[in-house]
CSV table of C-alpha atoms and ligand atoms in Angstrom, one decimal:
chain,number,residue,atom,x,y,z
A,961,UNK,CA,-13.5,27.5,-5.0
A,962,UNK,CA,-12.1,24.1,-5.3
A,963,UNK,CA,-16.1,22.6,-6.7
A,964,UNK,CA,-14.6,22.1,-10.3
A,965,UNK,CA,-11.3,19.7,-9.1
A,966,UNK,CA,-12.8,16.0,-9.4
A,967,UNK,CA,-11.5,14.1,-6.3
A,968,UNK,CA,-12.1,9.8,-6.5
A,969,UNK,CA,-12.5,8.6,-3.0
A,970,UNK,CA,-11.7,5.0,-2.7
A,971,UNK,CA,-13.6,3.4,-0.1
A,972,UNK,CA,-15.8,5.0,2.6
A,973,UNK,CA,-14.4,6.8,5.1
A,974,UNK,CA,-14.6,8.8,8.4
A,975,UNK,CA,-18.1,11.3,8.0
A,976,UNK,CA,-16.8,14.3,8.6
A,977,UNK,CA,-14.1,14.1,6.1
A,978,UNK,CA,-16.7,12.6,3.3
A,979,UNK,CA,-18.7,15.6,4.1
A,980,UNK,CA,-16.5,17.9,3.9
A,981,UNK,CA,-15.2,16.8,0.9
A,982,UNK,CA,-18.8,16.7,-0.8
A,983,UNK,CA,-19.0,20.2,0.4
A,984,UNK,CA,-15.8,21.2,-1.6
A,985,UNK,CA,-15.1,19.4,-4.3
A,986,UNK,CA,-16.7,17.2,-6.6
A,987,UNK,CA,-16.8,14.1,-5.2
A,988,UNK,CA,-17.1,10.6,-7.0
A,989,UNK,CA,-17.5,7.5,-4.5
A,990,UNK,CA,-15.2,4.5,-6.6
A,991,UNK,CA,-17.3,2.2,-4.4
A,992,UNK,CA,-21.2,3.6,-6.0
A,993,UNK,CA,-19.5,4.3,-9.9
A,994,UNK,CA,-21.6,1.2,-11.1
A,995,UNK,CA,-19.3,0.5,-14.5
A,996,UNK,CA,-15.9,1.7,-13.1
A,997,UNK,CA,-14.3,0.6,-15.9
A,998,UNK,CA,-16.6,3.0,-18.6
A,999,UNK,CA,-16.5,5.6,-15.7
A,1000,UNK,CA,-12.6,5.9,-15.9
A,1001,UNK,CA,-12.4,5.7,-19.5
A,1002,UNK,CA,-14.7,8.9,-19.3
A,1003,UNK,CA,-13.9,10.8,-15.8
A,1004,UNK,CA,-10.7,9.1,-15.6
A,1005,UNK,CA,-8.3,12.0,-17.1
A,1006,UNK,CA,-10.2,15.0,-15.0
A,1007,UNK,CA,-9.2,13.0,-11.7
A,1008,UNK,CA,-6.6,14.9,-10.0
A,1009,UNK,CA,-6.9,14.1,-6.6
A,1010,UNK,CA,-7.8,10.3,-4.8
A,1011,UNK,CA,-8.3,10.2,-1.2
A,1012,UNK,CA,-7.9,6.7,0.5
A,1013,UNK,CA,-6.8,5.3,3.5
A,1014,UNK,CA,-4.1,3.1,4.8
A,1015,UNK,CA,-5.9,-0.3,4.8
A,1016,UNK,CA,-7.5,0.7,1.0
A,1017,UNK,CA,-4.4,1.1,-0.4
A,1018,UNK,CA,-4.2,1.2,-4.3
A,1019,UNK,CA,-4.8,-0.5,-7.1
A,1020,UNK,CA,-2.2,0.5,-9.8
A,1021,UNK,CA,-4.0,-0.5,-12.7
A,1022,UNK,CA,-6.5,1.7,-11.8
A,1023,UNK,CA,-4.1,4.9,-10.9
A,1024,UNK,CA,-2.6,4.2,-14.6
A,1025,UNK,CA,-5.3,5.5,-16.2
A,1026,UNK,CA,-5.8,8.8,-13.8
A,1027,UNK,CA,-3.6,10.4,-16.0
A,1028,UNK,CA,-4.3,14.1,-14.7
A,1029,UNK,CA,-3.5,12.6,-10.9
A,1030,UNK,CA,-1.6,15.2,-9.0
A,1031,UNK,CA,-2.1,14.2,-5.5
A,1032,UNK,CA,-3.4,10.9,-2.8
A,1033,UNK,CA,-4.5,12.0,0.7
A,1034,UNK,CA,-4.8,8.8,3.0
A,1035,UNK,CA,-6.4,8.4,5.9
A,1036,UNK,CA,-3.9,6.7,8.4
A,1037,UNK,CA,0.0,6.9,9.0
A,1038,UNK,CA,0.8,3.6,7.4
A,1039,UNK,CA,0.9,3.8,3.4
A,1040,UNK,CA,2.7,0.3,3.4
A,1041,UNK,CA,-0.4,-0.5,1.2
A,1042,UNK,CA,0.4,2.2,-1.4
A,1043,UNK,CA,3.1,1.9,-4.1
A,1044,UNK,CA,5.0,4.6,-2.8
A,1045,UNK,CA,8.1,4.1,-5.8
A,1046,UNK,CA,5.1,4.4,-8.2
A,1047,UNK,CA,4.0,7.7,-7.2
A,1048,UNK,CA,7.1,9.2,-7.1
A,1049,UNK,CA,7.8,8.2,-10.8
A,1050,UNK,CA,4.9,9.9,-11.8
A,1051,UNK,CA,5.5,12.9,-9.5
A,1052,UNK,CA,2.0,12.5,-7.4
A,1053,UNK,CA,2.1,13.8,-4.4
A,1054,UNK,CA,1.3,11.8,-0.9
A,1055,UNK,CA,-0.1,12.7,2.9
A,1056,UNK,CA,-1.0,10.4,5.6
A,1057,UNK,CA,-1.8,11.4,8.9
A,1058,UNK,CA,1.3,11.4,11.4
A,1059,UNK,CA,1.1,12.1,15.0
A,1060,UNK,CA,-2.4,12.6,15.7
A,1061,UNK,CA,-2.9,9.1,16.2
A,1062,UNK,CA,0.1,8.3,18.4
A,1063,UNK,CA,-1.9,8.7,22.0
A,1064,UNK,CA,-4.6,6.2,20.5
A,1065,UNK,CA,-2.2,3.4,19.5
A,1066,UNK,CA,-0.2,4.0,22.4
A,1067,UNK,CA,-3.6,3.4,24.8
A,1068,UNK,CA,-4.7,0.9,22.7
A,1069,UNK,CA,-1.1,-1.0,23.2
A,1070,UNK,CA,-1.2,-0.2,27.0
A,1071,UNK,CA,-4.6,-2.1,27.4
A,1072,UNK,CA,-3.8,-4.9,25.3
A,1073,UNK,CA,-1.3,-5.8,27.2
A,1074,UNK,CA,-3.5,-5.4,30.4
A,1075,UNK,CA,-6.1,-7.4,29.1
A,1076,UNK,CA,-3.9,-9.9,27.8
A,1077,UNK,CA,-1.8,-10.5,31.5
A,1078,UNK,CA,-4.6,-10.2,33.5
A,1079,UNK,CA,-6.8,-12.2,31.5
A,1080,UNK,CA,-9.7,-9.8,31.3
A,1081,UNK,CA,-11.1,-11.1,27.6
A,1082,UNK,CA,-11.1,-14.5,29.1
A,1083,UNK,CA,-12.2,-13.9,32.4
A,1084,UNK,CA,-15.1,-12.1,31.1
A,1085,UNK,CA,-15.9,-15.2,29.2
A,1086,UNK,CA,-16.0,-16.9,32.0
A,1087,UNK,CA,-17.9,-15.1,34.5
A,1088,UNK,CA,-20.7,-15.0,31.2
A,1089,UNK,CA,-20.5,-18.5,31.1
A,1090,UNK,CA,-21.8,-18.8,34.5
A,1091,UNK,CA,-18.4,-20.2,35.7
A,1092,UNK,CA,-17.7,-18.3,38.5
A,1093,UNK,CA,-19.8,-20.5,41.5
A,1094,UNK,CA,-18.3,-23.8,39.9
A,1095,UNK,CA,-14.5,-22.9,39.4
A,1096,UNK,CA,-11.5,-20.8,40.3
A,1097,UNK,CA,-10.2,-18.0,37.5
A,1098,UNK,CA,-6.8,-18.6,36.9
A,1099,UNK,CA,-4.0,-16.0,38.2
A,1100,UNK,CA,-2.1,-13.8,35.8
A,1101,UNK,CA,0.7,-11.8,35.6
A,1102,UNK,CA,1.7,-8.0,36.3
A,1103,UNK,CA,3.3,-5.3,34.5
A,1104,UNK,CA,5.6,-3.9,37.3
A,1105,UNK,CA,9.2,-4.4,37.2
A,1106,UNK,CA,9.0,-6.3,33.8
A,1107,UNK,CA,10.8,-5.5,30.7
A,1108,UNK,CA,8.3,-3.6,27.8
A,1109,UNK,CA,10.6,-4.4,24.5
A,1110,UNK,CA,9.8,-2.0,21.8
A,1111,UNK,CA,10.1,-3.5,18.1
A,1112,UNK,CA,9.7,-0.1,16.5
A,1113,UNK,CA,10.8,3.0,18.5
A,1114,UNK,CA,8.9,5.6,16.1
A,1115,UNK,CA,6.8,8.4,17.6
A,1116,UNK,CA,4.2,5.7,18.3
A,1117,UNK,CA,6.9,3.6,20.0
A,1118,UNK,CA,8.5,6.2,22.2
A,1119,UNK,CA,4.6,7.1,23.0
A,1120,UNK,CA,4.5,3.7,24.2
A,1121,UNK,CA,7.2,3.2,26.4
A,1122,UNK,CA,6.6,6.4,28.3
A,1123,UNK,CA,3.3,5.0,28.9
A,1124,UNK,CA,4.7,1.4,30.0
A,1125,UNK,CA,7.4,3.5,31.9
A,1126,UNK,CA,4.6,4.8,33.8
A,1127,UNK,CA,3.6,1.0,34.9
A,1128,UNK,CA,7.3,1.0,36.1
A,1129,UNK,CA,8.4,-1.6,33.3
A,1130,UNK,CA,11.9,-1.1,32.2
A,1131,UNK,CA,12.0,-0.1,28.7
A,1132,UNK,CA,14.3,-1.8,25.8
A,1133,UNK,CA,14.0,-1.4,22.1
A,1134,UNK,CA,15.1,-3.1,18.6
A,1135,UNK,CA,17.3,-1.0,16.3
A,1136,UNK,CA,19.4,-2.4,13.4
A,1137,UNK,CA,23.0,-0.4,14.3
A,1138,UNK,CA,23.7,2.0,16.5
A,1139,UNK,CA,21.0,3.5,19.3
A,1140,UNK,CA,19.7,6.3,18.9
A,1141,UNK,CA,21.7,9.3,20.8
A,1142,UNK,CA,18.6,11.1,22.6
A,1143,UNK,CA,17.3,7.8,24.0
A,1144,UNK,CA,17.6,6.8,27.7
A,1145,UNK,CA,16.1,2.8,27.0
A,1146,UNK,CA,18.2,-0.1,26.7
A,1147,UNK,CA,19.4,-1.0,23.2
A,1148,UNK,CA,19.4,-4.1,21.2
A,1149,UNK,CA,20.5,-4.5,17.6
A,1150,UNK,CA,19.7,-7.6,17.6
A,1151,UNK,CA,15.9,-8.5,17.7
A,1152,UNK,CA,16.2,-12.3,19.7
A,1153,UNK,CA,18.4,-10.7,22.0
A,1154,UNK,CA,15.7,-8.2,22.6
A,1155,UNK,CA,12.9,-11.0,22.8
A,1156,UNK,CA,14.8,-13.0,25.1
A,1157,UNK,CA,15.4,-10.0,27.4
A,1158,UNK,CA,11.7,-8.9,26.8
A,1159,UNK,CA,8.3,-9.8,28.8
A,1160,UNK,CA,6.5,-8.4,26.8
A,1161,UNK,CA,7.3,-7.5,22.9
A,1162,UNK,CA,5.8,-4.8,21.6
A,1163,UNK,CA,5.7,-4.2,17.5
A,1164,UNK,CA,5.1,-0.8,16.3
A,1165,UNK,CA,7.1,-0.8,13.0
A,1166,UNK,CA,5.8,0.5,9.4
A,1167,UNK,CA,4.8,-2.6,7.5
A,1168,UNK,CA,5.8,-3.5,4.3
A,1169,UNK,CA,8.5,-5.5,2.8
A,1170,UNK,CA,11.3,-4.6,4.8
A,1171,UNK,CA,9.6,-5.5,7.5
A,1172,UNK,CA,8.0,-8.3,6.5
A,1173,UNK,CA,8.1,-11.8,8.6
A,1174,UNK,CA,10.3,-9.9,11.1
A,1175,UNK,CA,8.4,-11.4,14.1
A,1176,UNK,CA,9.3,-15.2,12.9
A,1177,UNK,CA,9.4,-18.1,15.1
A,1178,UNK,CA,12.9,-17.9,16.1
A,1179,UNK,CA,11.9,-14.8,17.6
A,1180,UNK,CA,9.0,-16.2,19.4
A,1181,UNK,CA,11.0,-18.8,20.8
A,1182,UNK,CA,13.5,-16.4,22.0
A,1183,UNK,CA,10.6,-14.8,23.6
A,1184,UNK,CA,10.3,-17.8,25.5
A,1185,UNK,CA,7.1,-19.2,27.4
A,1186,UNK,CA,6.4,-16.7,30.2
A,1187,UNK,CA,6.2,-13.9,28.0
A,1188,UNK,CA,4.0,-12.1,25.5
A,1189,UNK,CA,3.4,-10.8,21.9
A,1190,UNK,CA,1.8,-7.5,21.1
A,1191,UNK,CA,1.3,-6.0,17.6
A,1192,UNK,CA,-0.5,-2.9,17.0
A,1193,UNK,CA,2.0,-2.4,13.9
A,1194,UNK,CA,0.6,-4.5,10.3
A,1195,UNK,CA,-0.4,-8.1,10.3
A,1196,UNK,CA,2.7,-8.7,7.9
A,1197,UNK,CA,5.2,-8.1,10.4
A,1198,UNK,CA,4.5,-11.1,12.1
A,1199,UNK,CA,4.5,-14.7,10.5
A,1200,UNK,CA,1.0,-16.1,11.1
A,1201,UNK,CA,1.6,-19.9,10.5
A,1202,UNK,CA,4.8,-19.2,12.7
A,1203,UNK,CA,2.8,-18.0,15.2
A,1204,UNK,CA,0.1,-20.3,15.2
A,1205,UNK,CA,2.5,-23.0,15.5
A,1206,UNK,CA,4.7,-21.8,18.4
A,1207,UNK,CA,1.4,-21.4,20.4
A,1208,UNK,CA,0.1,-24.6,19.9
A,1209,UNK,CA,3.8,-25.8,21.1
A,1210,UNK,CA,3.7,-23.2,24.3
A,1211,UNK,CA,6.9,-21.5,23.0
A,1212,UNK,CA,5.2,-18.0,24.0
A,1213,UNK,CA,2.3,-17.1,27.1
A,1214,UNK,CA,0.1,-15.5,24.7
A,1215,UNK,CA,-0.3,-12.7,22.4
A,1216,UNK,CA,-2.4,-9.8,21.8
A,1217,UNK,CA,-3.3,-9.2,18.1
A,1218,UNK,CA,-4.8,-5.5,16.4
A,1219,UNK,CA,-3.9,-6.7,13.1
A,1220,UNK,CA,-3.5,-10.1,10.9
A,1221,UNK,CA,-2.1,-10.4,7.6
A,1222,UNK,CA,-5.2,-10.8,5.4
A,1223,UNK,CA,-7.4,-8.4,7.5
A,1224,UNK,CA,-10.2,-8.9,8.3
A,1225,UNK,CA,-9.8,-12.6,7.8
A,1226,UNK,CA,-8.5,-14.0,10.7
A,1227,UNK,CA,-6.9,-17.7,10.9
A,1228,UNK,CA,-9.8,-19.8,12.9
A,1229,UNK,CA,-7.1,-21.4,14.7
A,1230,UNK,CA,-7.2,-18.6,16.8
A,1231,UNK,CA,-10.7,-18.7,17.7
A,1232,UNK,CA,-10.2,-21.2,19.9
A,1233,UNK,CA,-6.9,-20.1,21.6
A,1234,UNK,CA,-7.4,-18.4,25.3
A,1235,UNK,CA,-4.8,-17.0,25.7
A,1236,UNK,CA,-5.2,-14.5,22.5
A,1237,UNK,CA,-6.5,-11.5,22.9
A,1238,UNK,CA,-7.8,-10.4,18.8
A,1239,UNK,CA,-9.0,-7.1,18.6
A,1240,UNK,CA,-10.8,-5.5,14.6
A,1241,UNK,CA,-7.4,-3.1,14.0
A,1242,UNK,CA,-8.7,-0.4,16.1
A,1243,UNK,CA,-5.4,0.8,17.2
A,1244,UNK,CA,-6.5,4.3,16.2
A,1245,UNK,CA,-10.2,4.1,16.7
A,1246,UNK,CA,-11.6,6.3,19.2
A,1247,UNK,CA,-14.0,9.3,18.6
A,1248,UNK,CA,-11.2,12.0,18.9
A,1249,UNK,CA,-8.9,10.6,17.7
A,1250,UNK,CA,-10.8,9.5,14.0
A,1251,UNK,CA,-11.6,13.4,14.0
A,1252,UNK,CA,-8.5,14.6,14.2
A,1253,UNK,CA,-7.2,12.1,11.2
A,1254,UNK,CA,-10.5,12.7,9.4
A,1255,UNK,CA,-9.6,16.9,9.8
A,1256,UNK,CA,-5.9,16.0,9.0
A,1257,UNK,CA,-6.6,14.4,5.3
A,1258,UNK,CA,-9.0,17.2,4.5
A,1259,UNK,CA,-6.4,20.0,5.6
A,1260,UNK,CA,-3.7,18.5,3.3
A,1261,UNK,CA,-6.2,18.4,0.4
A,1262,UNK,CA,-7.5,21.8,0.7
A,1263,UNK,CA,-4.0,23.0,1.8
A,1264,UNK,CA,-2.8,21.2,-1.7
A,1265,UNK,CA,-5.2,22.9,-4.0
A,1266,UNK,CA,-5.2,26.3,-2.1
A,1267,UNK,CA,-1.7,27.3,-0.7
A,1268,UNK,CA,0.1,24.4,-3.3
A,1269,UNK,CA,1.7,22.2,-0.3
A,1270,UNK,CA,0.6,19.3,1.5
A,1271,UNK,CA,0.6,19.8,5.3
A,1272,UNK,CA,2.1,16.3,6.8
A,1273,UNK,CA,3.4,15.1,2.9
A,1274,UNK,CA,5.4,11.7,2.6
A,1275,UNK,CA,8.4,12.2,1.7
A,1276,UNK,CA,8.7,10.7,-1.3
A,1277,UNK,CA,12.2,12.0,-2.9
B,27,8YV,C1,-6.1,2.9,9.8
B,27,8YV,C2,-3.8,2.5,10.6
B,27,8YV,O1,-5.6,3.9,8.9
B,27,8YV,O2,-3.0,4.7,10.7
B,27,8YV,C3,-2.8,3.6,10.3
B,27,8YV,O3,-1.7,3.2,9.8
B,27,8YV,O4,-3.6,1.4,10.4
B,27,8YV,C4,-5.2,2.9,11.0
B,27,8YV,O5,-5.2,4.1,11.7
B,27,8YV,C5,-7.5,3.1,10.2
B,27,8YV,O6,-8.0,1.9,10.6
B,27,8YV,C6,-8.3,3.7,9.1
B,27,8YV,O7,-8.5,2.8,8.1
């Protein structure tokens, strides 16, 4: 039995993992712990496992004085918000949960870019507003025959494209060097080349500083204005004020956004932008899916303590 290994869960997550972890381990909620700071100084050195998620991440400070911490289980494939070099110094282990979210993303990509060309969000607005007997909605624009540029041709990105494939777009992707070998899309190694070839520009790479302020306004302008931004990546990718500014100056159609840099704050010069679709980072979020990530986390945990391996571990070497 696993009851006696004290696991520090950082924020609230999914309900079937908080249960099962309540069922199998002692559980501390960092979130209830009313003086964390006299907790830790206590509880702190019997803390062997933390279990967060992607958009937590990890306060350092905090993981310093863990000092029995063997092993973090997060809940998401992104752990651009977790010092990764850190853990690895200390030789704590790390999971996130790969793969089971790629067909989420991939459908949540897929309809933003529906909803953004055809103008659902704001047509919706305006058969609400009671617009429909005074005024024509405008037209959009299709997905057939255009060009689907992938920033980001992970397993997420190559889920994607076969699914943009399958709206007969033609499929391109960004990749610094050489293309990959097994890959039958057109290749760009150089990302305006990509935007300027692109309809619609997709972004599905990890966050984090190497990728940060990758989507810039030179990129955007190569984009050009009949054409559209998607992210479904990290709000960091993309430079905000960059893109605020080359919407306000036409330089793109319109963009679709599941993330923003200082979630869930969103700039309010968006709010008043039609043709932005903004959607609460809920790339992953459907019922199945959150299962499958909420079965993954607790698998690597009990997998950790039981049979001494993680199941989907970071590679952290
Ligand atoms: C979040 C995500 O983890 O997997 C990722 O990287 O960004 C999401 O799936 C999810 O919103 C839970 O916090």
């Amino acid at each position: 039995t696993n009851s006696t290994i004290d696991v520090l869960v950082w924020g609230p997550l999914h309900e079937f993992l908080m249960q099962a972890l309540a069922r199998d381990f002692k559980v501390h909620k960092r979130w209830e712990i009313k003086d964390l700071d006299a907790w830790v100084a206590d509880r702190g050195p019997h803390v062997r496992a933390v279990v967060t998620s992607g958009v937590y991440g990890l306060e350092t400070a905090l993981l310093e004085r863990l000092s029995s911490l063997e092993v973090v289980t997060s809940f998401g494939v992104g752990y651009d918000a977790i010092d990764t070099a850190y853990l690895a110094k200390r030789g704590i282990r790390l999971s996130n949960t790969p793969d089971v979210l790629n067909n989420a993303v991939a459908e949540t990509a897929l309809a933003l870019m529906l909803c953004l060309t055809r103008r659902i969000s704001e047509a919706e607005r305006f058969v609400r507003a009671g617009k429909w007997t005074s005024a024509k909605f405008p037209l959009g624009r299709g997905l057939t025959g255009k060009t689907c540029g992938i920033v980001g041709l992970g397993k997420i990105g190559k889920t994607i494209a076969k699914r943009a494939a399958a709206f007969n777009m033609e499929i391109a992707y960004f990749r610094r060097g050489e293309p990959y070998p097994d890959v039958p899309y057109t290749h760009y190694s150089d990302l305006k080349e990509l935007a300027r070839q692109s309809d619609y520009l997709v972004v599905i790479v990890p966050g984090g500083p190497e990728t940060k302020h990758l989507i810039n306004r030179e990129v955007m302008q190569a984009l050009g204005s009949d054409s559209y931004l998607i992210n479904v990546a990290r709000g960091s990718v993309m430079d905000e004020q960059a893109l605020i500014a080359s919407l306000q100056a036409g330089e793109i159609a319109g963009a679709a956004l599941d993330v923003f840099e200082d979630e869930p704050r969103v700039p309010t010069e968006f709010f008043s932008m039609d043709n932005l679709v903004l959607t609460p980072h809920l790339g992953s979020g459907t019922y199945e899916t959150r299962q499958a990530m909420a079965e993954l986390v607790f698998t690597n945990l009990s997998s950790y303590f039981n049979q001494g391996k993680l199941v989907t571990p970071v590679n952290l070497d």
